[in-house]
PDB file of C-alpha atoms in Angstrom:
ATOM      1  CA  MET A   1      29.289 -59.913-243.405  1.00 69.00           C
ATOM      2  CA  GLU A   2      27.050 -62.361-245.288  1.00 72.00           C
ATOM      3  CA  GLU A   3      28.547 -61.167-248.549  1.00 73.00           C
ATOM      4  CA  TYR A   4      32.052 -61.841-247.226  1.00 64.00           C
ATOM      5  CA  VAL A   5      31.101 -65.368-246.128  1.00 65.00           C
ATOM      6  CA  LYS A   6      29.527 -66.090-249.505  1.00 66.00           C
ATOM      7  CA  GLU A   7      32.650 -64.857-251.304  1.00 67.00           C
ATOM      8  CA  ALA A   8      34.879 -66.949-249.037  1.00 64.00           C
ATOM      9  CA  GLU A   9      32.780 -70.042-249.748  1.00 63.00           C
ATOM     10  CA  GLU A  10      32.969 -69.457-253.490  1.00 65.00           C
ATOM     11  CA  VAL A  11      36.752 -68.995-253.382  1.00 59.00           C
ATOM     12  CA  SER A  12      37.290 -72.101-251.283  1.00 57.00           C
ATOM     13  CA  PHE A  13      35.418 -74.268-253.772  1.00 56.00           C
ATOM     14  CA  GLU A  14      37.119 -72.822-256.857  1.00 56.00           C
ATOM     15  CA  GLY A  15      39.580 -75.253-258.337  1.00 54.00           C
ATOM     16  CA  GLY A  16      38.236 -78.116-256.253  1.00 54.00           C
ATOM     17  CA  VAL A  17      39.893 -76.929-253.025  1.00 53.00           C
ATOM     18  CA  GLY A  18      36.747 -77.547-250.986  1.00 55.00           C
ATOM     19  CA  GLU A  19      36.126 -80.844-252.727  1.00 59.00           C
ATOM     20  CA  SER A  20      39.689 -81.999-252.019  1.00 62.00           C
ATOM     21  CA  TYR A  21      39.254 -81.069-248.379  1.00 62.00           C
ATOM     22  CA  ASP A  22      36.009 -83.056-248.182  1.00 73.00           C
ATOM     23  CA  LYS A  23      37.620 -86.077-249.860  1.00 74.00           C
ATOM     24  CA  GLU A  24      40.572 -85.918-247.480  1.00 76.00           C
ATOM     25  CA  TRP A  25      38.278 -85.938-244.457  1.00 77.00           C
ATOM     26  CA  ALA A  26      36.186 -88.726-245.950  1.00 78.00           C
ATOM     27  CA  LEU A  27      39.316 -90.833-246.491  1.00 77.00           C
ATOM     28  CA  LYS A  28      40.529 -90.161-242.939  1.00 79.00           C
ATOM     29  CA  ASP A  29      37.114 -91.081-241.582  1.00 78.00           C
ATOM     30  CA  GLN A  30      37.062 -94.326-243.579  1.00 82.00           C
ATOM     31  CA  ALA A  31      40.573 -95.221-242.403  1.00 82.00           C
ATOM     32  CA  TYR A  32      39.488 -94.582-238.818  1.00 81.00           C
ATOM     33  CA  ARG A  33      36.444 -96.805-239.249  1.00 84.00           C
ATOM     34  CA  ASP A  34      38.468 -99.565-240.902  1.00 85.00           C
ATOM     35  CA  GLY A  35      41.049 -99.437-238.116  1.00 86.00           C
ATOM     36  CA  LYS A  36      38.373 -99.462-235.462  1.00 82.00           C
ATOM     37  CA  GLU A  37      36.625-102.458-237.043  1.00 87.00           C
ATOM     38  CA  ALA A  38      39.915-104.343-237.346  1.00 87.00           C
ATOM     39  CA  GLY A  39      40.721-103.581-233.705  1.00 87.00           C
ATOM     40  CA  GLU A  40      37.302-104.712-232.548  1.00 86.00           C
ATOM     41  CA  LYS A  41      37.622-107.945-234.541  1.00 86.00           C
ATOM     42  CA  LYS A  42      41.089-108.624-233.137  1.00 88.00           C
ATOM     43  CA  GLY A  43      39.847-107.964-229.596  1.00 88.00           C
ATOM     44  CA  SER A  44      36.872-110.243-230.130  1.00 91.00           C
ATOM     45  CA  THR A  45      39.086-113.031-231.452  1.00 91.00           C
ATOM     46  CA  THR A  46      41.528-112.598-228.578  1.00 94.00           C
ATOM     47  CA  LYS A  47      38.684-112.878-226.061  1.00 95.00           C
ATOM     48  CA  ALA A  48      37.298-115.962-227.816  1.00 94.00           C
ATOM     49  CA  ILE A  49      40.722-117.603-227.609  1.00 96.00           C
ATOM     50  CA  GLU A  50      40.980-116.830-223.880  1.00 96.00           C
ATOM     51  CA  ILE A  51      37.542-118.336-223.305  1.00 96.00           C
ATOM     52  CA  ALA A  52      38.395-121.390-225.400  1.00 96.00           C
ATOM     53  CA  LYS A  53      41.561-121.963-223.378  1.00 96.00           C
ATOM     54  CA  SER A  54      39.554-121.852-220.163  1.00 96.00           C
ATOM     55  CA  MET A  55      37.026-124.274-221.590  1.00 96.00           C
ATOM     56  CA  LEU A  56      39.804-126.642-222.673  1.00 97.00           C
ATOM     57  CA  GLU A  57      41.241-126.557-219.156  1.00 96.00           C
ATOM     58  CA  LYS A  58      37.846-127.759-217.946  1.00 97.00           C
ATOM     59  CA  ASN A  59      37.965-130.599-220.526  1.00 96.00           C
ATOM     60  CA  MET A  60      34.945-129.317-222.440  1.00 96.00           C
ATOM     61  CA  ASN A  61      34.110-130.845-225.799  1.00 96.00           C
ATOM     62  CA  ILE A  62      35.905-129.171-228.719  1.00 96.00           C
ATOM     63  CA  ASP A  63      32.740-129.116-230.827  1.00 97.00           C
ATOM     64  CA  LEU A  64      30.901-127.279-228.057  1.00 97.00           C
ATOM     65  CA  ILE A  65      33.796-124.839-227.634  1.00 97.00           C
ATOM     66  CA  SER A  66      33.713-124.147-231.351  1.00 97.00           C
ATOM     67  CA  GLU A  67      29.975-123.557-231.273  1.00 96.00           C
ATOM     68  CA  LEU A  68      30.153-121.190-228.306  1.00 95.00           C
ATOM     69  CA  THR A  69      33.247-119.200-229.337  1.00 95.00           C
ATOM     70  CA  SER A  70      32.846-119.225-233.141  1.00 94.00           C
ATOM     71  CA  LEU A  71      36.413-120.480-233.443  1.00 96.00           C
ATOM     72  CA  ASN A  72      36.914-123.335-235.858  1.00 95.00           C
ATOM     73  CA  ILE A  73      38.036-126.775-234.702  1.00 96.00           C
ATOM     74  CA  ASN A  74      41.583-126.341-236.058  1.00 96.00           C
ATOM     75  CA  GLU A  75      42.021-123.056-234.183  1.00 95.00           C
ATOM     76  CA  ILE A  76      40.926-124.730-230.970  1.00 96.00           C
ATOM     77  CA  LYS A  77      43.157-127.772-231.528  1.00 95.00           C
ATOM     78  CA  ALA A  78      46.110-125.408-232.088  1.00 96.00           C
ATOM     79  CA  LEU A  79      45.532-124.030-228.589  1.00 94.00           C
ATOM     80  CA  THR A  80      46.221-127.455-227.068  1.00 88.00           C
ATOM     81  CA  LYS A  81      49.730-127.643-228.525  1.00 80.00           C
TER      82      LYS A  81
END
């Protein structure tokens, strides 16, 4: 059985088949991570905007809102329009 497994491993890596498979999985994994990071960033920004809107409704200072939400002043001013 061990001999069969060894032969199967050798065949799968001949011609770069195994390497191609590994690269494909690595690329899929990277795409997943990139998508996840982008989604997390979008969600974080969306939440910051919701919080900023609530703070604006309570007439809080724009500079303070910017400091607490990490949104820039122009982004916050755009929420008032």
